[in-house]
A tleap script that builds the chain and sets N, CA, C and O, in Angstrom:
source leaprc.protein.ff14SB
mol = sequence {
  NGLY GLN GLY ALA PHE GLY LEU GLU CYS LEU
  GLU ALA PHE GLU GLY GLU THR LEU LEU LEU
  VAL GLY GLU TRP GLN GLY ARG THR TYR GLY
  GLY TYR MET PRO GLY LEU GLY GLN HIE GLY
  GLN SER PHE SER GLN GLU PHE GLN ALA GLU
  VAL ALA SER LEU PHE VAL GLU GLU ALA VAL
  LEU ARG LEU PRO ASN TRP PRO LEU PHE ALA
  ASP VAL LEU MET VAL PHE ARG ARG LYS SER
  LEU GLN GLU LEU MET SER GLY ALA ASP PRO
  VAL GLY GLY ILE VAL GLU GLY CGLU
}
set mol.1.N position { 39.685 -39.477 27.233 }
set mol.1.CA position { 39.720 -40.803 27.318 }
set mol.1.C position { 40.379 -41.491 28.583 }
set mol.1.O position { 41.270 -40.940 29.229 }
set mol.2.N position { 39.963 -42.504 28.826 }
set mol.2.CA position { 40.790 -43.288 30.002 }
set mol.2.C position { 40.751 -44.534 29.449 }
set mol.2.O position { 40.001 -44.817 28.516 }
set mol.3.N position { 41.672 -45.461 30.073 }
set mol.3.CA position { 41.868 -46.342 29.820 }
set mol.3.C position { 43.179 -47.247 29.077 }
set mol.3.O position { 44.062 -46.612 28.499 }
set mol.4.N position { 43.225 -48.487 29.126 }
set mol.4.CA position { 44.088 -49.060 28.623 }
set mol.4.C position { 43.978 -49.937 26.789 }
set mol.4.O position { 44.880 -50.443 26.120 }
set mol.5.N position { 42.929 -49.832 26.581 }
set mol.5.CA position { 42.296 -50.583 25.570 }
set mol.5.C position { 43.122 -49.767 24.121 }
set mol.5.O position { 43.665 -50.498 23.293 }
set mol.6.N position { 43.143 -48.355 23.947 }
set mol.6.CA position { 43.990 -47.795 22.825 }
set mol.6.C position { 45.582 -48.152 22.958 }
set mol.6.O position { 46.234 -48.308 21.926 }
set mol.7.N position { 46.129 -48.265 24.094 }
set mol.7.CA position { 47.472 -48.492 24.335 }
set mol.7.C position { 47.959 -49.920 23.821 }
set mol.7.O position { 49.088 -50.113 23.371 }
set mol.8.N position { 46.795 -51.073 23.960 }
set mol.8.CA position { 46.858 -52.444 23.731 }
set mol.8.C position { 46.820 -52.283 22.076 }
set mol.8.O position { 47.780 -52.655 21.401 }
set mol.9.N position { 45.659 -51.712 21.494 }
set mol.9.CA position { 45.726 -51.810 19.855 }
set mol.9.C position { 46.927 -51.132 19.209 }
set mol.9.O position { 47.341 -51.367 18.074 }
set mol.10.N position { 47.421 -50.280 20.057 }
set mol.10.CA position { 48.881 -49.784 19.288 }
set mol.10.C position { 49.621 -50.370 19.374 }
set mol.10.O position { 50.213 -50.604 18.321 }
set mol.11.N position { 50.139 -51.025 20.618 }
set mol.11.CA position { 51.023 -51.944 20.608 }
set mol.11.C position { 51.088 -53.228 19.532 }
set mol.11.O position { 52.102 -53.635 18.965 }
set mol.12.N position { 49.689 -53.767 19.403 }
set mol.12.CA position { 49.638 -54.912 17.963 }
set mol.12.C position { 49.701 -53.964 16.892 }
set mol.12.O position { 49.908 -54.655 15.894 }
set mol.13.N position { 49.647 -52.959 16.603 }
set mol.13.CA position { 49.623 -52.047 15.263 }
set mol.13.C position { 51.056 -52.002 14.835 }
set mol.13.O position { 51.913 -51.507 15.567 }
set mol.14.N position { 51.384 -52.606 13.438 }
set mol.14.CA position { 52.447 -52.915 12.935 }
set mol.14.C position { 52.712 -51.715 11.714 }
set mol.14.O position { 53.795 -51.447 11.194 }
set mol.15.N position { 51.381 -51.088 11.431 }
set mol.15.CA position { 51.526 -50.439 10.061 }
set mol.15.C position { 52.550 -49.056 10.128 }
set mol.15.O position { 53.169 -48.739 11.144 }
set mol.16.N position { 52.585 -48.463 9.105 }
set mol.16.CA position { 53.393 -47.403 8.878 }
set mol.16.C position { 52.598 -45.938 9.176 }
set mol.16.O position { 53.099 -44.940 9.695 }
set mol.17.N position { 51.280 -46.097 8.718 }
set mol.17.CA position { 50.392 -45.012 8.577 }
set mol.17.C position { 49.257 -45.254 9.849 }
set mol.17.O position { 48.578 -46.280 9.885 }
set mol.18.N position { 49.163 -44.357 10.707 }
set mol.18.CA position { 47.976 -44.508 11.893 }
set mol.18.C position { 47.109 -43.270 11.217 }
set mol.18.O position { 47.586 -42.306 10.619 }
set mol.19.N position { 45.656 -43.557 11.478 }
set mol.19.CA position { 44.585 -42.632 11.105 }
set mol.19.C position { 43.954 -42.796 12.603 }
set mol.19.O position { 43.625 -43.869 13.110 }
set mol.20.N position { 43.858 -41.557 13.179 }
set mol.20.CA position { 42.976 -41.563 14.324 }
set mol.20.C position { 41.691 -40.402 13.773 }
set mol.20.O position { 41.878 -39.540 12.915 }
set mol.21.N position { 40.415 -40.640 14.492 }
set mol.21.CA position { 39.630 -39.586 14.531 }
set mol.21.C position { 39.141 -39.568 15.993 }
set mol.21.O position { 38.854 -40.548 16.680 }
set mol.22.N position { 39.091 -37.945 16.420 }
set mol.22.CA position { 38.888 -37.879 17.842 }
set mol.22.C position { 39.203 -36.628 18.032 }
set mol.22.O position { 39.584 -35.840 17.166 }
set mol.23.N position { 38.991 -36.343 19.606 }
set mol.23.CA position { 39.893 -35.258 20.065 }
set mol.23.C position { 41.115 -35.607 20.317 }
set mol.23.O position { 41.427 -36.790 20.181 }
set mol.24.N position { 42.109 -34.604 20.758 }
set mol.24.CA position { 43.719 -34.437 21.061 }
set mol.24.C position { 44.216 -33.543 21.975 }
set mol.24.O position { 43.729 -32.435 22.199 }
set mol.25.N position { 45.173 -34.014 22.499 }
set mol.25.CA position { 45.579 -33.061 23.552 }
set mol.25.C position { 45.872 -31.627 22.352 }
set mol.25.O position { 46.416 -31.763 21.256 }
set mol.26.N position { 45.350 -30.309 22.925 }
set mol.26.CA position { 45.651 -29.191 22.247 }
set mol.26.C position { 44.485 -28.488 21.288 }
set mol.26.O position { 44.433 -27.293 20.998 }
set mol.27.N position { 43.219 -29.921 20.718 }
set mol.27.CA position { 42.794 -30.148 20.251 }
set mol.27.C position { 41.265 -30.273 20.831 }
set mol.27.O position { 40.419 -30.940 20.235 }
set mol.28.N position { 41.023 -29.658 21.895 }
set mol.28.CA position { 39.792 -29.995 22.746 }
set mol.28.C position { 39.170 -29.052 23.493 }
set mol.28.O position { 39.899 -28.179 23.962 }
set mol.29.N position { 37.651 -28.988 23.796 }
set mol.29.CA position { 37.182 -27.980 24.751 }
set mol.29.C position { 37.297 -28.258 26.148 }
set mol.29.O position { 36.912 -27.445 26.987 }
set mol.30.N position { 37.949 -29.673 26.532 }
set mol.30.CA position { 38.118 -29.738 27.912 }
set mol.30.C position { 38.591 -28.966 28.881 }
set mol.30.O position { 38.672 -29.404 30.028 }
set mol.31.N position { 38.882 -27.997 28.635 }
set mol.31.CA position { 39.274 -26.678 29.534 }
set mol.31.C position { 38.435 -26.040 29.751 }
set mol.31.O position { 38.593 -25.321 30.738 }
set mol.32.N position { 37.306 -25.936 29.119 }
set mol.32.CA position { 35.807 -25.179 29.393 }
set mol.32.C position { 34.742 -26.136 29.960 }
set mol.32.O position { 33.608 -25.745 30.236 }
set mol.33.N position { 35.143 -27.365 30.118 }
set mol.33.CA position { 34.284 -28.118 30.347 }
set mol.33.C position { 34.711 -28.693 31.927 }
set mol.33.O position { 35.857 -29.133 32.018 }
set mol.34.N position { 34.075 -28.707 32.852 }
set mol.34.CA position { 34.292 -29.450 34.275 }
set mol.34.C position { 34.083 -30.534 34.257 }
set mol.34.O position { 32.933 -30.932 34.073 }
set mol.35.N position { 35.338 -31.563 34.481 }
set mol.35.CA position { 35.299 -32.768 34.698 }
set mol.35.C position { 35.925 -33.598 33.408 }
set mol.35.O position { 36.122 -34.813 33.456 }
set mol.36.N position { 36.206 -32.798 32.273 }
set mol.36.CA position { 36.913 -33.185 31.107 }
set mol.36.C position { 38.409 -32.874 31.265 }
set mol.36.O position { 38.910 -31.945 31.898 }
set mol.37.N position { 39.020 -33.840 30.559 }
set mol.37.CA position { 40.560 -33.426 30.934 }
set mol.37.C position { 41.015 -32.625 29.406 }
set mol.37.O position { 40.252 -32.565 28.442 }
set mol.38.N position { 42.231 -32.117 29.428 }
set mol.38.CA position { 42.820 -31.060 28.505 }
set mol.38.C position { 43.217 -32.028 27.072 }
set mol.38.O position { 43.407 -31.640 25.919 }
set mol.39.N position { 43.250 -33.270 27.583 }
set mol.39.CA position { 43.527 -34.305 26.800 }
set mol.39.C position { 42.271 -34.868 25.557 }
set mol.39.O position { 42.368 -35.468 24.486 }
set mol.40.N position { 41.443 -34.472 26.126 }
set mol.40.CA position { 40.013 -34.654 25.313 }
set mol.40.C position { 39.418 -35.990 26.129 }
set mol.40.O position { 39.829 -36.437 27.200 }
set mol.41.N position { 38.185 -36.553 25.187 }
set mol.41.CA position { 37.750 -37.690 25.605 }
set mol.41.C position { 37.916 -38.955 24.748 }
set mol.41.O position { 37.574 -40.108 25.013 }
set mol.42.N position { 38.499 -38.481 23.699 }
set mol.42.CA position { 38.525 -39.613 22.695 }
set mol.42.C position { 39.858 -40.904 22.813 }
set mol.42.O position { 39.880 -42.058 22.383 }
set mol.43.N position { 40.922 -40.070 23.619 }
set mol.43.CA position { 42.392 -41.142 23.733 }
set mol.43.C position { 42.635 -40.832 25.265 }
set mol.43.O position { 42.299 -39.811 25.864 }
set mol.44.N position { 43.178 -41.745 25.677 }
set mol.44.CA position { 43.958 -41.465 26.820 }
set mol.44.C position { 45.359 -40.713 26.807 }
set mol.44.O position { 46.194 -40.768 25.904 }
set mol.45.N position { 45.457 -39.893 28.171 }
set mol.45.CA position { 46.885 -39.474 28.027 }
set mol.45.C position { 48.470 -40.135 27.718 }
set mol.45.O position { 49.449 -39.600 27.198 }
set mol.46.N position { 48.289 -41.472 28.247 }
set mol.46.CA position { 49.266 -42.313 27.822 }
set mol.46.C position { 49.253 -42.750 26.370 }
set mol.46.O position { 50.313 -42.629 25.755 }
set mol.47.N position { 48.202 -43.238 25.744 }
set mol.47.CA position { 47.973 -43.017 24.752 }
set mol.47.C position { 48.762 -42.221 23.512 }
set mol.47.O position { 49.537 -42.631 22.648 }
set mol.48.N position { 48.263 -41.015 23.788 }
set mol.48.CA position { 48.860 -39.748 22.927 }
set mol.48.C position { 50.226 -39.437 23.400 }
set mol.48.O position { 50.928 -38.770 22.641 }
set mol.49.N position { 50.803 -39.886 24.749 }
set mol.49.CA position { 52.332 -39.763 24.665 }
set mol.49.C position { 52.918 -41.056 23.946 }
set mol.49.O position { 53.979 -41.110 23.324 }
set mol.50.N position { 52.162 -41.912 24.123 }
set mol.50.CA position { 53.020 -43.414 23.111 }
set mol.50.C position { 52.947 -42.988 21.442 }
set mol.50.O position { 53.912 -43.144 20.693 }
set mol.51.N position { 51.711 -42.457 21.026 }
set mol.51.CA position { 51.939 -42.309 19.765 }
set mol.51.C position { 52.763 -41.013 19.119 }
set mol.51.O position { 53.196 -41.023 17.967 }
set mol.52.N position { 52.915 -39.871 20.060 }
set mol.52.CA position { 54.078 -38.844 20.007 }
set mol.52.C position { 55.191 -39.657 20.064 }
set mol.52.O position { 55.904 -39.327 19.117 }
set mol.53.N position { 55.667 -40.485 20.642 }
set mol.53.CA position { 57.050 -41.166 20.678 }
set mol.53.C position { 57.406 -42.019 19.555 }
set mol.53.O position { 58.567 -42.152 19.168 }
set mol.54.N position { 56.250 -42.683 18.956 }
set mol.54.CA position { 56.673 -43.727 17.851 }
set mol.54.C position { 56.285 -42.835 16.602 }
set mol.54.O position { 57.063 -43.072 15.678 }
set mol.55.N position { 55.364 -41.919 16.287 }
set mol.55.CA position { 55.046 -41.377 15.277 }
set mol.55.C position { 55.013 -39.763 15.130 }
set mol.55.O position { 55.056 -39.012 16.104 }
set mol.56.N position { 54.928 -39.310 13.733 }
set mol.56.CA position { 54.912 -38.123 13.405 }
set mol.56.C position { 53.666 -37.521 12.978 }
set mol.56.O position { 53.152 -38.057 11.996 }
set mol.57.N position { 53.197 -36.754 13.372 }
set mol.57.CA position { 51.831 -36.057 13.323 }
set mol.57.C position { 52.104 -35.544 11.266 }
set mol.57.O position { 53.106 -34.854 11.079 }
set mol.58.N position { 51.579 -35.761 10.467 }
set mol.58.CA position { 51.777 -35.581 9.563 }
set mol.58.C position { 50.492 -34.473 8.612 }
set mol.58.O position { 50.797 -33.571 7.831 }
set mol.59.N position { 49.238 -34.854 8.947 }
set mol.59.CA position { 48.134 -34.009 8.579 }
set mol.59.C position { 46.787 -34.242 9.756 }
set mol.59.O position { 46.450 -35.194 10.460 }
set mol.60.N position { 46.279 -32.923 9.557 }
set mol.60.CA position { 45.139 -32.872 10.848 }
set mol.60.C position { 43.901 -32.321 9.543 }
set mol.60.O position { 44.158 -31.582 8.592 }
set mol.61.N position { 42.550 -32.951 9.880 }
set mol.61.CA position { 41.753 -32.439 8.905 }
set mol.61.C position { 40.614 -32.629 9.904 }
set mol.61.O position { 40.195 -33.575 10.570 }
set mol.62.N position { 40.234 -31.162 9.714 }
set mol.62.CA position { 38.785 -30.798 10.421 }
set mol.62.C position { 37.749 -31.645 10.068 }
set mol.62.O position { 37.448 -31.867 8.895 }
set mol.63.N position { 37.035 -32.261 11.288 }
set mol.63.CA position { 35.708 -32.698 10.811 }
set mol.63.C position { 34.143 -32.163 11.223 }
set mol.63.O position { 33.953 -31.800 12.384 }
set mol.64.N position { 33.062 -32.128 10.266 }
set mol.64.CA position { 32.197 -31.594 11.360 }
set mol.64.C position { 31.618 -32.233 13.010 }
set mol.64.O position { 31.655 -33.420 13.333 }
set mol.65.N position { 31.189 -31.283 13.733 }
set mol.65.CA position { 31.055 -31.751 14.953 }
set mol.65.C position { 29.743 -30.971 15.358 }
set mol.65.O position { 29.170 -30.032 14.805 }
set mol.66.N position { 29.403 -31.824 16.751 }
set mol.66.CA position { 28.313 -31.299 17.378 }
set mol.66.C position { 29.129 -30.119 18.057 }
set mol.66.O position { 30.344 -29.976 17.925 }
set mol.67.N position { 28.084 -29.078 18.993 }
set mol.67.CA position { 28.937 -28.094 19.509 }
set mol.67.C position { 29.503 -28.638 20.842 }
set mol.67.O position { 28.949 -29.440 21.593 }
set mol.68.N position { 30.762 -28.028 20.999 }
set mol.68.CA position { 31.763 -28.167 22.079 }
set mol.68.C position { 32.395 -29.543 21.785 }
set mol.68.O position { 32.905 -30.012 22.803 }
set mol.69.N position { 32.500 -30.243 20.815 }
set mol.69.CA position { 33.294 -31.376 20.274 }
set mol.69.C position { 34.121 -30.881 19.086 }
set mol.69.O position { 33.726 -30.259 18.099 }
set mol.70.N position { 35.288 -31.272 19.378 }
set mol.70.CA position { 36.742 -30.730 18.440 }
set mol.70.C position { 37.040 -32.164 17.695 }
set mol.70.O position { 38.231 -32.355 17.450 }
set mol.71.N position { 36.370 -32.922 17.405 }
set mol.71.CA position { 36.682 -33.902 16.708 }
set mol.71.C position { 37.473 -34.147 15.647 }
set mol.71.O position { 36.626 -34.293 14.765 }
set mol.72.N position { 38.757 -34.323 15.016 }
set mol.72.CA position { 39.505 -34.150 13.609 }
set mol.72.C position { 40.116 -35.633 13.297 }
set mol.72.O position { 40.308 -36.567 14.075 }
set mol.73.N position { 40.337 -35.537 12.003 }
set mol.73.CA position { 41.055 -36.870 11.696 }
set mol.73.C position { 42.582 -36.329 11.610 }
set mol.73.O position { 42.961 -35.255 11.144 }
set mol.74.N position { 43.433 -37.476 12.247 }
set mol.74.CA position { 44.969 -37.128 12.499 }
set mol.74.C position { 45.389 -38.333 11.442 }
set mol.74.O position { 44.843 -39.432 11.351 }
set mol.75.N position { 46.479 -37.846 10.686 }
set mol.75.CA position { 47.060 -38.750 9.907 }
set mol.75.C position { 48.734 -38.734 10.372 }
set mol.75.O position { 49.530 -37.803 10.244 }
set mol.76.N position { 48.971 -40.120 10.963 }
set mol.76.CA position { 50.534 -40.178 11.453 }
set mol.76.C position { 51.253 -40.722 11.079 }
set mol.76.O position { 50.578 -41.654 10.642 }
set mol.77.N position { 52.974 -41.134 10.668 }
set mol.77.CA position { 53.627 -41.554 10.185 }
set mol.77.C position { 54.708 -42.084 11.221 }
set mol.77.O position { 55.377 -41.319 11.916 }
set mol.78.N position { 54.825 -43.599 11.261 }
set mol.78.CA position { 55.776 -43.967 11.975 }
set mol.78.C position { 57.020 -43.505 11.847 }
set mol.78.O position { 57.577 -43.435 10.752 }
set mol.79.N position { 57.636 -43.104 13.099 }
set mol.79.CA position { 59.163 -42.382 13.216 }
set mol.79.C position { 59.969 -43.324 12.503 }
set mol.79.O position { 59.594 -44.496 12.450 }
set mol.80.N position { 61.022 -42.966 11.951 }
set mol.80.CA position { 61.903 -43.782 11.427 }
set mol.80.C position { 63.143 -44.549 12.551 }
set mol.80.O position { 63.222 -44.225 13.736 }
set mol.81.N position { 63.776 -45.287 12.090 }
set mol.81.CA position { 64.836 -45.954 13.488 }
set mol.81.C position { 65.806 -44.389 13.509 }
set mol.81.O position { 65.940 -43.910 14.635 }
set mol.82.N position { 66.145 -43.985 12.903 }
set mol.82.CA position { 67.135 -42.620 12.943 }
set mol.82.C position { 66.144 -41.573 13.762 }
set mol.82.O position { 66.412 -41.253 14.920 }
set mol.83.N position { 65.200 -41.163 13.201 }
set mol.83.CA position { 64.242 -40.429 14.298 }
set mol.83.C position { 64.056 -40.655 15.554 }
set mol.83.O position { 64.125 -39.824 16.460 }
set mol.84.N position { 63.751 -42.094 15.661 }
set mol.84.CA position { 63.850 -42.320 16.835 }
set mol.84.C position { 65.030 -42.420 18.042 }
set mol.84.O position { 64.921 -42.157 19.240 }
set mol.85.N position { 66.360 -42.966 17.170 }
set mol.85.CA position { 67.400 -42.711 17.890 }
set mol.85.C position { 67.884 -41.400 18.250 }
set mol.85.O position { 68.286 -41.188 19.394 }
set mol.86.N position { 67.874 -40.211 17.069 }
set mol.86.CA position { 68.138 -38.961 17.560 }
set mol.86.C position { 67.037 -38.222 18.417 }
set mol.86.O position { 67.227 -37.073 18.815 }
set mol.87.N position { 65.830 -38.953 18.698 }
set mol.87.CA position { 65.278 -37.963 19.888 }
set mol.87.C position { 64.613 -36.969 18.954 }
set mol.87.O position { 63.878 -36.357 19.729 }
set mol.88.N position { 64.460 -36.517 17.915 }
set mol.88.CA position { 63.969 -35.577 17.150 }
set mol.88.C position { 62.599 -35.434 17.030 }
set mol.88.O position { 61.932 -36.466 16.965 }
set mol.89.N position { 61.992 -34.253 16.983 }
set mol.89.CA position { 60.585 -34.050 17.159 }
set mol.89.C position { 60.276 -33.616 15.941 }
set mol.89.O position { 59.433 -32.755 16.197 }
set mol.90.N position { 60.422 -33.646 14.564 }
set mol.90.CA position { 59.773 -33.244 13.700 }
set mol.90.C position { 58.559 -32.877 13.663 }
set mol.90.O position { 57.758 -33.784 13.890 }
set mol.91.N position { 58.022 -31.607 13.403 }
set mol.91.CA position { 56.948 -30.915 13.237 }
set mol.91.C position { 56.150 -31.581 11.881 }
set mol.91.O position { 56.609 -31.858 10.773 }
set mol.92.N position { 55.305 -31.669 12.212 }
set mol.92.CA position { 54.355 -31.885 10.748 }
set mol.92.C position { 53.351 -30.970 10.719 }
set mol.92.O position { 53.696 -29.795 10.596 }
set mol.93.N position { 51.914 -31.280 10.823 }
set mol.93.CA position { 50.833 -30.362 11.075 }
set mol.93.C position { 50.186 -29.596 10.079 }
set mol.93.O position { 49.641 -28.501 10.224 }
set mol.94.N position { 50.312 -30.359 8.928 }
set mol.94.CA position { 49.053 -29.406 7.721 }
set mol.94.C position { 47.960 -29.623 8.313 }
set mol.94.O position { 47.676 -30.789 8.587 }
set mol.95.N position { 47.224 -28.743 8.601 }
set mol.95.CA position { 45.838 -28.482 9.181 }
set mol.95.C position { 44.761 -27.619 8.032 }
set mol.95.O position { 44.794 -26.407 7.824 }
set mol.96.N position { 44.145 -28.280 7.602 }
set mol.96.CA position { 43.194 -28.372 6.587 }
set mol.96.C position { 41.682 -28.005 7.144 }
set mol.96.O position { 41.158 -28.482 8.151 }
set mol.97.N position { 41.164 -27.126 6.320 }
set mol.97.CA position { 39.537 -26.966 6.986 }
set mol.97.C position { 39.558 -25.523 7.732 }
set mol.97.O position { 38.500 -25.056 8.154 }
set mol.98.N position { 40.595 -24.935 7.861 }
set mol.98.CA position { 40.548 -23.489 9.097 }
set mol.98.C position { 40.044 -22.239 7.866 }
set mol.98.O position { 39.874 -21.069 8.209 }
savepdb mol mol.pdb
quit
């Protein structure tokens, strides 16, 4: 993905649970297709970095996909103030459907 629209939406979002559908860094075929980034087509690298800094990934659910697409449903929980202050990077990541 490219552009700042995702970041603008994230800045306005005040909820505790964030649900995203699409490709994500580490879950994409971007490395196999010329012209596609390693971060996928759904969200910009900047958006993904901001989500990672503010949220903890709680679960990933695989979805039906067209060939060479790797869209998933991702569930993120907003980091607590303590987590933000400590700089800890807790690991979530329940992957269902494998």
